[in-house]
Amino acid sequence: MSALGRGGQFLGDVGRSLRETDTWVSLTAVQMRRIGVQSLPIALFIAVFAGIVLALLSSYSFTGAVPLYFVGTFVGKAMMLELAPVLVGLALAGRVGANIAAELGTMRVTEQVDALETLAFNPNAYLVVPRALAATAMFPVVVALATGLGIVAGWFTAINLLDLSSPDFVKGLRLFYQFKDVWFGLLKAMSFGFVIAMIGCYKGLNTRGGAEGVGRETTAAVVMGAEMILVLDAFWAVVLL
Amino acid sequence: MIVFNDVYKRFGAKEVLNGFSLEVRDGETMVIIGHSGSGKSVALKHVVGLLNPDAGDVQVDGAVVHDLDRDGLTALRSGIGFVFQFAALFDSMTVRENLELGLKRQRLDPRVIEERVHESLALVDLEGAEDKLPAELSGGMRKRVGLARAIALRPQYLLYDEPTTGLDPVTSAVINQLMVRTREKLGVTGIVVTHDMTSAYAVGDRIAMLYRGQVRQVGTVDQIRRTHDPIVRQFIEGRPEAATDLQTAPPGVER
Ligand SMILES: Nc1ncnc2c1ncn2[C@@H]1O[C@H](COP(=O)(O)OP(=O)(O)O)[C@@H](O)[C@H]1O
Ligand SMILES: [Mg+2]
């Protein structure tokens, strides 16, 4: 309960520091680039394999009872709605969340955060806001690219390994398509990005006790980030589907 | 003037400051000595509001630090330079960027910033190191950059946390010299936290010993050198029984 209170207080402090635009605006672009560069390789890697598996999995499940072009439907829906945001989110909880927690944790234990404060900066405006905004903005971009590549991988698998033609795959893909499929996945990605960055920052800034402390908080940030993604995933499904 | 008024600070069950009172007069350099872990850094961090007291207060020029709002704190901090124990340089930035950061924050003219960076590095004998990264510097050089970063803001007060700890005797002497030089050139009021007595004697006007969360004794360098207080004597002479006696000495011994 007190953990929830402290989390809420942190959220409020960070929200208030949004006013200090002259501090965070220029730093956000740098963080966006960093998060993009860090995330893309792993996200695309995951997408390719998820796409392959989805195509094979669906054709196996249909066993001829369902027309094969539904493979396109299945791959598209599953990638957009669930697999791209969640798999990529979980991977980035490790990649981005750990990176933020370790960086800020090291800055905390080496007194660089204190130094920032004595130079009259607000660490929330200087460190947290750029990372939270950058992750919120970049996760949907990364997930969108992963979704696209995942579908392409599924299509490629379908025409090469399954007895499906390109037009049929596309027909299936468009069959029950709604615009909501797209924005639902991207909204989830935004919320994952925000939460992963905020947890990383919170754990990092509250690090105590040298290198050991940095390791401990970094691990904690990854675990908590992954848990929160699964919780949020269920939350959005309940609220929006 | 910096005044500690009966400051109490604890972390969990650990009482660090227990009615710590001390006055630092304008223009002087006050050295705070004490064993490792006695709370010297904690005391220093109260001056710039990095920590807030549980009871009592710290006043800088009459203003109670923990009562200041964000803007007040920002104003206070721009008048105080803090030199951290391990320099706390931003390791993703070059020396120049480390110095510029605080200056840009004060929205100074780019030409003034350039000049300040140059002057401050000159003052610590590090001209030419502008484009180096902290990882490329030795411990002593990093401390000098930390000092340069603090004085670049032309503060009225300079706080040093263990400026010579972990340095070889020659480098320590260089740092002591720089601290004296800084004070002569900039006329700052200083607080130096240290357990290095050579340094304390070299840079201090007055010395205060922090012991069990309170000031055990405060006096001029000569007074401290000639003190009859057994605890202070043991500490400044570096006799090993100090560590054991400190556990058995009755609490609240008269200063
Ligand atoms: N932020 C903090 N949280 C918890 N304990 C702290 C914190 N800062 C300092 N302490 C504890 O306070 C005591 C005094 O520390 P410090 O002021 O760093 O000693 P020193 O006199 O060596 O500078 C130590 O036991 C330290 O563990
Ligand atoms: Mg200390």
mmCIF file of C-alpha atoms and ligand atoms in Angstrom, chain A residues 208, chain B residues 11 14 16 35-42, ligand 1:
data_model
loop_
_atom_site.group_PDB
_atom_site.id
_atom_site.type_symbol
_atom_site.label_atom_id
_atom_site.label_comp_id
_atom_site.label_asym_id
_atom_site.label_seq_id
_atom_site.Cartn_x
_atom_site.Cartn_y
_atom_site.Cartn_z
ATOM 1 C CA ARG A 208 21.083 2.559 -2.666
ATOM 2 C CA PHE B 11 17.691 6.886 8.429
ATOM 3 C CA LYS B 14 20.036 4.815 12.508
ATOM 4 C CA VAL B 16 23.015 10.136 12.196
ATOM 5 C CA HIS B 35 35.184 9.218 11.632
ATOM 6 C CA SER B 36 33.924 7.550 8.488
ATOM 7 C CA GLY B 37 30.195 7.119 8.711
ATOM 8 C CA SER B 38 29.803 9.774 11.396
ATOM 9 C CA GLY B 39 27.450 11.824 9.204
ATOM 10 C CA LYS B 40 29.708 14.484 7.696
ATOM 11 C CA SER B 41 28.313 14.058 4.194
ATOM 12 C CA VAL B 42 24.797 13.961 5.566
HETATM 13 N N1 LIG C 1 20.373 8.412 1.867
HETATM 14 C C1 LIG C 1 20.688 7.612 2.895
HETATM 15 N N2 LIG C 1 19.877 6.594 3.252
HETATM 16 C C2 LIG C 1 20.167 5.804 4.289
HETATM 17 N N3 LIG C 1 21.273 5.922 5.042
HETATM 18 C C3 LIG C 1 22.134 6.902 4.743
HETATM 19 C C4 LIG C 1 21.889 7.798 3.653
HETATM 20 N N4 LIG C 1 22.914 8.684 3.595
HETATM 21 C C5 LIG C 1 23.749 8.343 4.599
HETATM 22 N N5 LIG C 1 23.303 7.290 5.300
HETATM 23 C C6 LIG C 1 23.942 6.684 6.473
HETATM 24 O O1 LIG C 1 24.295 7.703 7.368
HETATM 25 C C7 LIG C 1 25.546 7.434 7.994
HETATM 26 C C8 LIG C 1 26.470 8.623 7.813
HETATM 27 O O2 LIG C 1 26.868 8.696 6.459
HETATM 28 P P1 LIG C 1 27.834 9.807 5.892
HETATM 29 O O3 LIG C 1 27.312 11.149 6.202
HETATM 30 O O4 LIG C 1 28.012 9.469 4.465
HETATM 31 O O5 LIG C 1 29.175 9.553 6.684
HETATM 32 P P2 LIG C 1 30.565 10.296 6.491
HETATM 33 O O6 LIG C 1 30.828 10.980 7.772
HETATM 34 O O7 LIG C 1 31.555 9.211 6.221
HETATM 35 O O8 LIG C 1 30.411 11.221 5.326
HETATM 36 C C9 LIG C 1 26.077 6.172 7.355
HETATM 37 O O9 LIG C 1 25.858 5.108 8.238
HETATM 38 C C10 LIG C 1 25.240 5.996 6.126
HETATM 39 O O10 LIG C 1 25.038 4.645 5.851
#
